[in-house]
Short mmCIF file of C-alpha atoms and ligand atoms in Angstrom, two decimals:
data_model
loop_
_atom_site.label_atom_id
_atom_site.label_comp_id
_atom_site.label_asym_id
_atom_site.label_seq_id
_atom_site.Cartn_x
_atom_site.Cartn_y
_atom_site.Cartn_z
CA MET A 1 45.36 16.23 187.44
CA ASN A 2 43.46 16.63 184.19
CA ASP A 3 42.97 20.41 184.64
CA SER A 4 43.22 22.67 181.70
CA PRO A 5 44.39 26.13 182.74
CA ALA A 6 40.87 27.47 182.14
CA ASP A 7 39.50 24.89 184.51
CA THR A 8 41.61 26.09 187.37
CA ASP A 9 41.59 29.83 187.15
CA SER A 10 41.81 30.40 190.87
CA ASN A 11 39.98 33.66 190.87
CA ALA A 12 37.04 32.17 189.13
CA TYR A 13 36.74 28.96 191.03
CA ARG A 14 33.40 28.51 192.83
CA GLY A 15 32.72 25.02 194.19
CA ARG A 16 30.05 23.57 196.34
CA PHE A 17 28.83 20.68 198.54
CA ALA A 18 25.14 20.02 198.06
CA PRO A 19 23.65 17.61 200.59
CA SER A 20 19.98 16.80 200.70
CA PRO A 21 18.49 17.24 204.20
CA THR A 22 17.56 13.57 204.49
CA GLY A 23 19.70 12.71 207.60
CA PRO A 24 23.01 13.35 209.22
CA LEU A 25 26.30 13.18 207.31
CA HIS A 26 27.80 9.71 206.98
CA ALA A 27 31.32 8.65 205.84
CA GLY A 28 30.24 8.59 202.17
CA SER A 29 28.94 12.11 202.19
CA LEU A 30 32.09 13.28 204.05
CA VAL A 31 34.13 11.99 201.10
CA ALA A 32 32.15 14.20 198.67
CA ALA A 33 32.36 17.18 201.06
CA LEU A 34 36.03 16.80 201.62
CA ALA A 35 36.92 16.24 197.92
CA SER A 36 34.97 19.34 196.86
CA PHE A 37 36.41 21.37 199.71
CA LEU A 38 40.01 20.33 199.00
CA ASP A 39 39.70 20.90 195.28
CA ALA A 40 38.30 24.34 195.88
CA ARG A 41 40.85 25.35 198.46
CA HIS A 42 43.75 23.86 196.49
CA HIS A 43 42.75 26.22 193.67
CA HIS A 44 42.29 29.09 196.09
CA GLY A 45 38.60 29.07 195.24
CA GLN A 46 35.35 29.56 197.10
CA TRP A 47 33.47 26.62 198.62
CA HIS A 48 29.80 26.94 199.33
CA LEU A 49 27.22 24.87 201.08
CA ARG A 50 23.89 24.33 199.22
CA ILE A 51 21.08 22.45 200.85
CA ASP A 52 19.09 20.58 198.25
CA ASP A 53 15.71 20.85 200.01
CA ILE A 54 13.35 20.40 197.07
CA ASP A 55 11.88 17.09 198.33
CA PRO A 56 9.97 17.86 201.53
CA PRO A 57 8.54 14.33 201.88
CA ARG A 58 12.11 12.98 202.20
CA ALA A 59 13.38 15.70 204.50
CA VAL A 60 14.28 14.58 208.02
CA ALA A 61 13.85 17.14 210.77
CA GLY A 62 17.06 18.32 212.30
CA SER A 63 19.27 17.18 209.46
CA ILE A 64 20.43 20.62 208.34
CA ASP A 65 21.77 21.32 211.83
CA ALA A 66 23.28 17.88 212.05
CA ILE A 67 25.02 18.37 208.60
CA THR A 68 26.34 21.83 209.38
CA GLU A 69 27.56 20.78 212.84
CA ALA A 70 29.39 17.75 211.37
CA LEU A 71 31.00 19.88 208.58
CA VAL A 72 32.27 22.41 211.16
CA ALA A 73 33.52 19.67 213.45
CA HIS A 74 35.59 18.44 210.46
CA GLY A 75 36.96 21.90 209.70
CA LEU A 76 34.89 22.17 206.51
CA VAL A 77 33.69 25.74 206.79
CA TRP A 78 31.89 27.17 203.77
CA ASP A 79 32.02 30.63 202.37
CA GLY A 80 29.09 33.02 202.57
CA PRO A 81 25.50 32.20 203.57
CA ILE A 82 24.07 28.71 203.21
CA LEU A 83 22.15 28.36 199.92
CA TYR A 84 18.75 26.64 199.74
CA GLN A 85 17.25 25.21 196.62
CA SER A 86 13.81 25.82 198.07
CA HIS A 87 14.46 29.51 197.48
CA SER A 88 14.92 29.03 193.73
CA SER A 89 11.44 27.91 192.66
CA SER A 90 10.99 30.89 190.36
CA ASN A 91 14.19 30.00 188.52
CA TYR A 92 12.96 26.44 188.06
CA ASP A 93 9.50 27.64 186.85
CA HIS A 94 11.10 30.02 184.40
CA ALA A 95 13.33 27.20 183.01
CA LEU A 96 10.23 24.90 182.64
CA ASP A 97 8.46 27.65 180.76
CA ARG A 98 11.37 27.98 178.43
CA LEU A 99 11.51 24.24 177.84
CA ILE A 100 7.79 24.06 177.21
CA SER A 101 7.76 26.99 174.73
CA SER A 102 10.68 25.50 172.86
CA GLY A 103 8.85 22.20 172.56
CA TRP A 104 11.23 20.05 174.62
CA LEU A 105 8.77 18.86 177.34
CA PHE A 106 5.86 16.50 177.26
CA ARG A 107 3.30 15.32 179.77
CA CYS A 108 3.78 11.73 180.87
CA LEU A 109 1.30 9.35 182.57
CA CYS A 110 3.78 6.63 183.20
CA THR A 111 4.00 4.85 186.50
CA ARG A 112 6.76 2.44 187.52
CA ALA A 113 4.85 -0.38 185.76
CA THR A 114 4.77 1.41 182.35
CA LEU A 115 8.31 2.83 182.27
CA ASP A 116 10.77 1.13 179.89
CA ALA A 117 13.88 -0.80 181.19
CA ASN A 118 15.89 2.57 181.32
CA GLY A 119 13.27 4.40 183.25
CA CYS A 120 12.11 6.41 180.21
CA CYS A 121 8.47 6.84 179.14
CA GLY A 122 7.31 3.41 177.98
CA GLN A 123 4.01 4.19 176.37
CA HIS A 124 4.63 7.08 173.90
CA CYS A 125 2.96 9.70 176.11
CA GLN A 126 4.44 12.42 173.96
CA ASN A 127 2.07 11.36 171.11
CA GLN A 128 -0.96 11.54 173.39
CA ASP A 129 -3.18 14.40 174.23
CA ILE A 130 -2.90 14.52 177.99
CA SER A 131 -4.94 17.24 179.68
CA LEU A 132 -3.54 19.45 182.35
CA ALA A 133 -6.17 18.04 184.76
CA THR A 134 -4.83 14.46 184.52
CA PRO A 135 -2.08 13.80 187.01
CA HIS A 136 1.18 13.69 185.04
CA SER A 137 4.89 14.28 185.27
CA LEU A 138 6.82 16.50 182.91
CA ARG A 139 9.58 14.84 180.89
CA VAL A 140 12.27 16.43 178.72
CA LYS A 141 12.99 14.82 175.39
CA VAL A 142 16.65 14.00 174.57
CA ALA A 143 18.01 14.37 171.07
CA PRO A 144 20.77 11.72 171.06
CA GLU A 145 22.60 13.31 168.11
CA ARG A 146 22.98 16.50 170.08
CA LEU A 147 23.94 14.83 173.40
CA ALA A 148 27.69 15.39 173.78
CA GLY A 149 30.05 13.50 176.00
CA PHE A 150 32.26 15.38 178.48
CA ASN A 151 35.63 15.31 180.06
CA ASP A 152 35.47 14.41 183.68
CA ARG A 153 38.46 16.02 185.47
CA PHE A 154 38.95 12.79 187.39
CA PHE A 155 37.48 9.89 185.35
CA GLY A 156 38.50 11.36 181.95
CA GLY A 157 36.37 11.14 178.73
CA GLN A 158 32.68 10.21 179.29
CA ALA A 159 30.78 9.19 176.19
CA ALA A 160 27.22 10.21 175.85
CA PRO A 161 24.73 7.42 176.83
CA ALA A 162 23.38 5.24 174.12
CA GLU A 163 20.31 6.50 172.37
CA THR A 164 17.97 3.93 173.88
CA ALA A 165 19.34 4.57 177.41
CA LEU A 166 18.39 8.27 177.58
CA LYS A 167 15.38 9.05 175.54
CA ASP A 168 13.79 11.33 178.09
CA PHE A 169 13.71 11.95 181.86
CA ILE A 170 11.60 13.67 184.45
CA VAL A 171 12.04 17.35 185.21
CA LYS A 172 8.83 17.83 187.26
CA ARG A 173 7.31 15.03 189.21
CA ARG A 174 3.71 13.89 189.21
CA ASP A 175 3.44 15.17 192.78
CA GLY A 176 4.35 18.70 191.57
CA LEU A 177 7.91 18.68 192.99
CA TYR A 178 10.82 19.80 190.86
CA ALA A 179 13.11 16.88 189.88
CA TYR A 180 16.69 16.84 191.21
CA GLN A 181 17.99 16.87 187.63
CA LEU A 182 16.36 20.21 186.86
CA ALA A 183 17.30 21.94 190.04
CA ALA A 184 20.86 20.70 189.99
CA ALA A 185 21.33 21.62 186.28
CA ILE A 186 20.22 25.15 186.92
CA ASP A 187 21.94 25.74 190.28
CA ASP A 188 25.26 24.12 189.29
CA ALA A 189 25.66 26.16 186.09
CA LYS A 190 27.95 29.08 185.80
CA PRO A 191 28.05 31.69 187.22
CA HIS A 192 26.66 29.98 190.34
CA PHE A 193 29.42 27.39 190.25
CA THR A 194 32.39 26.79 188.07
CA HIS A 195 33.56 23.33 189.39
CA ILE A 196 31.33 20.48 190.60
CA VAL A 197 33.12 17.75 192.52
CA ARG A 198 30.83 14.86 193.77
CA GLY A 199 30.37 11.13 194.05
CA ALA A 200 30.73 8.96 190.93
CA ASP A 201 27.22 7.62 191.57
CA LEU A 202 26.06 10.89 189.96
CA LEU A 203 28.02 10.41 186.69
CA GLU A 204 24.84 9.30 184.86
CA SER A 205 22.99 12.33 186.26
CA THR A 206 25.67 14.59 184.89
CA HIS A 207 24.68 13.72 181.31
CA ARG A 208 21.08 14.67 182.10
CA GLN A 209 22.05 17.89 183.79
CA ARG A 210 24.39 18.90 181.02
CA TRP A 211 21.61 18.25 178.50
CA LEU A 212 19.30 20.58 180.39
CA GLN A 213 22.10 23.19 180.62
CA GLN A 214 22.55 22.92 176.89
CA LEU A 215 18.83 23.35 176.14
CA LEU A 216 18.62 26.30 178.55
CA GLY A 217 21.71 27.98 177.16
CA LEU A 218 23.51 27.75 180.51
CA GLU A 219 27.24 27.71 180.76
CA GLN A 220 28.45 24.38 181.96
CA PRO A 221 30.75 24.01 184.92
CA ALA A 222 33.72 21.56 184.93
CA TYR A 223 32.78 18.26 186.51
CA ALA A 224 34.84 15.76 188.56
CA HIS A 225 33.45 12.67 190.16
CA VAL A 226 35.20 10.80 192.93
CA ALA A 227 34.89 7.12 193.81
CA VAL A 228 32.15 6.50 196.38
CA LEU A 229 32.57 4.64 199.60
CA LEU A 230 31.00 1.20 199.53
CA ASP A 231 29.61 -0.87 202.39
CA PRO A 232 30.93 -4.35 203.03
CA ALA A 233 28.27 -5.74 200.57
CA GLY A 234 29.68 -3.47 197.81
CA LYS A 235 26.75 -1.07 197.82
CA LYS A 236 27.10 2.67 198.01
CA LEU A 237 27.10 3.92 201.56
CA SER A 238 23.95 5.97 201.89
CA LYS A 239 21.45 7.16 204.38
CA GLN A 240 18.84 5.01 202.66
CA ASN A 241 20.74 1.82 203.30
CA GLY A 242 21.49 2.69 206.89
CA ALA A 243 25.02 4.22 206.87
CA PRO A 244 25.77 5.28 210.45
CA PRO A 245 26.10 9.03 211.18
CA LEU A 246 29.66 10.32 211.45
CA ASP A 247 31.07 10.41 214.96
CA LYS A 248 31.73 14.13 215.33
CA HIS A 249 34.06 13.38 218.28
CA GLN A 250 36.69 11.74 216.13
CA PRO A 251 37.03 14.05 213.18
CA GLU A 252 40.77 13.35 212.73
CA GLN A 253 40.17 9.65 212.30
CA ASN A 254 37.25 10.30 209.85
CA LEU A 255 39.33 12.68 207.84
CA ARG A 256 42.23 10.28 207.70
CA GLN A 257 39.93 7.47 206.37
CA CYS A 258 38.48 9.76 203.73
CA LEU A 259 41.86 10.97 202.64
CA GLN A 260 42.99 7.38 202.24
CA HIS A 261 39.93 6.56 200.20
CA LEU A 262 40.60 9.55 197.98
CA ALA A 263 44.19 8.25 197.47
CA GLN A 264 45.67 11.37 199.11
CA PRO A 265 48.97 11.29 200.99
CA ALA A 266 48.53 10.48 204.72
CA PRO A 267 48.92 13.51 206.90
CA PRO A 268 52.35 13.48 208.53
CA SER A 269 52.77 13.08 212.31
CA SER A 270 53.12 16.88 212.57
CA ALA A 271 49.53 17.29 211.34
CA ARG A 272 47.54 15.56 213.98
CA ARG A 273 44.75 18.05 214.48
CA VAL A 274 41.89 18.96 211.95
CA PRO A 275 43.28 22.37 210.79
CA GLU A 276 46.79 21.05 210.15
CA MET A 277 45.44 17.93 208.42
CA LEU A 278 43.29 20.07 206.12
CA ASP A 279 46.18 22.43 205.37
CA HIS A 280 48.40 19.52 204.48
CA ALA A 281 45.69 17.83 202.39
CA THR A 282 44.86 21.09 200.52
CA GLU A 283 48.49 21.67 199.63
CA HIS A 284 48.95 18.12 198.39
CA TRP A 285 45.53 17.66 196.77
CA SER A 286 45.64 15.85 193.51
CA MET A 287 42.96 13.86 191.77
CA ARG A 288 44.02 10.32 191.25
CA ARG A 289 42.37 7.08 190.63
N1 LIG B 301 21.68 16.66 196.94
C1 LIG B 301 22.05 15.55 196.11
C2 LIG B 301 22.61 14.50 196.99
O1 LIG B 301 22.76 14.65 198.19
C3 LIG B 301 22.98 15.98 195.06
C4 LIG B 301 24.33 16.11 195.20
C5 LIG B 301 25.16 16.68 194.07
O2 LIG B 301 24.64 16.97 192.98
O3 LIG B 301 26.32 16.92 194.40
O4 LIG B 301 22.79 13.33 196.52
#
C-alpha cells in the first residue's frame, strides 16, 4: 500500500461512507462501503456513516432505512451517530461567504446550452453585472497555476486537470441547493475525516474538492479511490442506470464478490459467515490494482 506513516496513524484515522439517499444500496455502492470500512478497520480507525442529503428533489423515500439495513446485514456497522449533510447548512453558508468576500465566486447565468465542452461557464458571466434578483448559480473560479495534483493512496500520482478543463465549477445551484462539491469538500476535510476511500468515478471531483479546501484553508484528508463495478455494457453500476438493490439475504455471497472485485484474498473456508469474513478481510486488507 502507498501509505506514508502519517497517512496511517491509527489513532487519528477517521473514515466514512457517504451515500446519497437516492435509493437502496447496490453492488457498486457496497464496494465503496466495504473498501472504506476495511481500510478504516485495518488501520484501527473509526468508520462513520454520513448521509449526503442535500438534494431533496433526488431523494427517494425509505432509502436511508434501506441503506442502513443493508449495511448492517453485511456487518458494516458504523461508529457513532449517523451524520447528515442537511444539518450542515450553516457551515456551507459560512464557506460561501468566505469565498465571496475573497473574490473567488461569481454569478453565472449559464444553462446546459451555454456551458463549454467541459461544463464550465461558456459566456464569460464573471465579466457581467448579474443582479441578485436574476436566477443564477454560484461558481468558483479556479487558478490553474495554484491547482496542485495529489497522491492517491491507490491510483498513485494524479496530475491537476488541464487549465481549459477546470476553469470554474458550481458551488451553489440555480435552484438554491448547495452543490455536492462544496458540501463534500467541507465535510470531508480534517478534522471531520482523515481518510476518504471511495469510487474512482469521483477522482475528477477530488480535484474540485481539494481546490475548495485549499481556498477555505481546510486541512486535506488522504484520498484513495477504488475501481468501480461496471455493468455488462461497461457503464458504472448506479441507481440511475437501474442497478438492482443488494439481496440482503445473501450477504456472504455479496461480500465475496466485492472482495474479489477489490482484489482481496478470498476468505478461507473457515470464514463462511459475515463476521469471520470481515475479520479476515480486515486483517489482510491491502490496496492493489
Ligand atoms: N454522496 C455521494 C455519492 O453517493 C458522494 C460520495 C463520496 O464522496 O464518497 O455518490
